[in-house]
Amino acid sequence: MYRLLFFVLSLCLLNFGCSKSKTETVVPQKQEVSPSDNPGVNIGSTENEGEEETNSEEELPTRDFDDEEEELPTRDVVEDQTEEEQEEINISMIGPNDPCYKYMNDTIAKPVANCKQMKNGRLSSSYNEVVKSGSICLLKSTYNNGITIFTAEGNFTQVDEDWNQTLYALYGFKEAKIENDHLEFKFKDDDFKTTITYDLVFDSLKVKQVTKRFKKKIRYFQLSCTPVYPIR
C-alpha cells in the first residue's frame, strides 16, 4: 500500500518538474567587460586619436635652403705672376743713368735685364769693329693672345784704330721663347741684321751685327747684366 503511494507521488513529482522546465524562459544578463578581462579590445576614447598618431611620428629636421646655402669662395682674375713678380721691386737698384730706368713703372713692357757693364768688346776676330761700352735694356711684353715680345733698347760706343769713338743706337723687338736657359731673337733695320742672345745662367747679353745686304760681319760684343723683373 505504502509502496503504491510512493510510486504515485514520484510520478507526480516527475511530471511537475518537466512542465516547469518547459514554461520557464531563462533570460541571460548582460555582463560588462573590463579591460583586464579582454586585453585584445581597444576600449579607449578615439577623440584625440589623430593627435596622438601625429605626435608619435618622428619629426624630421627641416632645412632652410636660403639660409644654409654655401657661399663659394671667389677669386680675383689677375695675370699669371710668379712670387718674385708680385713682390715690390726696389727701384733704387736701377738709377736714372741705367737703360731700364724709364721702364720701371711701365705696365706693358717689363724690364728683365739691365745691361751696362762691358765684358767683351770683340768676341770673334772675324768681326772687325771693337765696342768700348754699352747700355742696353732687355724688355718683356706679354699679351692676352699668349704672344711674348722681347725688346732690346739702348746704345753702345765703338772705337776704331785711331781711337775715334762712334755712338750707335740699338732698338729692335721680336716674338721669342726661352729654350735651354737661353733667349735669342733677331731683327732688321736699314743697315744691319742684329741677333740678340741672353744667357739666363750667367746674366749676360750678346749683340751680333752683320750688314743686311752683303752679310759682312761688323761687330760682336758682350755685356754683363743685372736681372730686374723675372724673365720667365
Tab-separated table of C-alpha atoms in Angstrom, residues 108-112 137-153 171-178 183-187 196 230-231:
chain	number	residue	atom	x	y	z
A	108	ILE	CA	103.199	96.657	-70.569
A	109	ALA	CA	106.948	96.340	-71.133
A	110	LYS	CA	108.678	94.865	-68.082
A	111	PRO	CA	112.460	95.314	-67.809
A	112	VAL	CA	114.073	91.912	-67.227
A	137	CYS	CA	117.774	97.236	-71.527
A	138	LEU	CA	116.077	93.922	-72.280
A	139	LEU	CA	112.283	94.206	-72.055
A	140	LYS	CA	109.494	91.620	-71.985
A	141	SER	CA	105.887	92.217	-73.082
A	142	THR	CA	103.192	89.535	-72.710
A	143	TYR	CA	99.798	89.886	-74.404
A	144	ASN	CA	96.410	88.213	-73.910
A	145	ASN	CA	96.783	86.118	-77.058
A	146	GLY	CA	99.782	84.338	-75.497
A	147	ILE	CA	102.420	86.122	-77.566
A	148	THR	CA	105.580	87.248	-75.752
A	149	ILE	CA	107.666	90.012	-77.305
A	150	PHE	CA	111.247	90.775	-76.242
A	151	THR	CA	112.805	94.143	-76.988
A	152	ALA	CA	116.419	95.313	-76.865
A	153	GLU	CA	116.799	99.073	-76.487
A	171	TYR	CA	116.433	99.160	-80.929
A	172	GLY	CA	114.539	96.073	-82.098
A	173	PHE	CA	111.916	93.525	-80.984
A	174	LYS	CA	110.670	90.080	-81.902
A	175	GLU	CA	108.391	87.334	-80.653
A	176	ALA	CA	110.591	84.806	-78.851
A	177	LYS	CA	110.693	81.923	-76.377
A	178	ILE	CA	113.221	80.832	-73.767
A	183	LEU	CA	116.792	83.654	-75.182
A	184	GLU	CA	117.552	84.550	-78.779
A	185	PHE	CA	115.763	86.753	-81.295
A	186	LYS	CA	116.668	88.609	-84.481
A	187	PHE	CA	115.511	91.822	-86.107
A	196	ILE	CA	120.340	89.295	-79.519
A	230	PRO	CA	111.823	87.748	-63.535
A	231	ILE	CA	112.231	86.825	-67.167
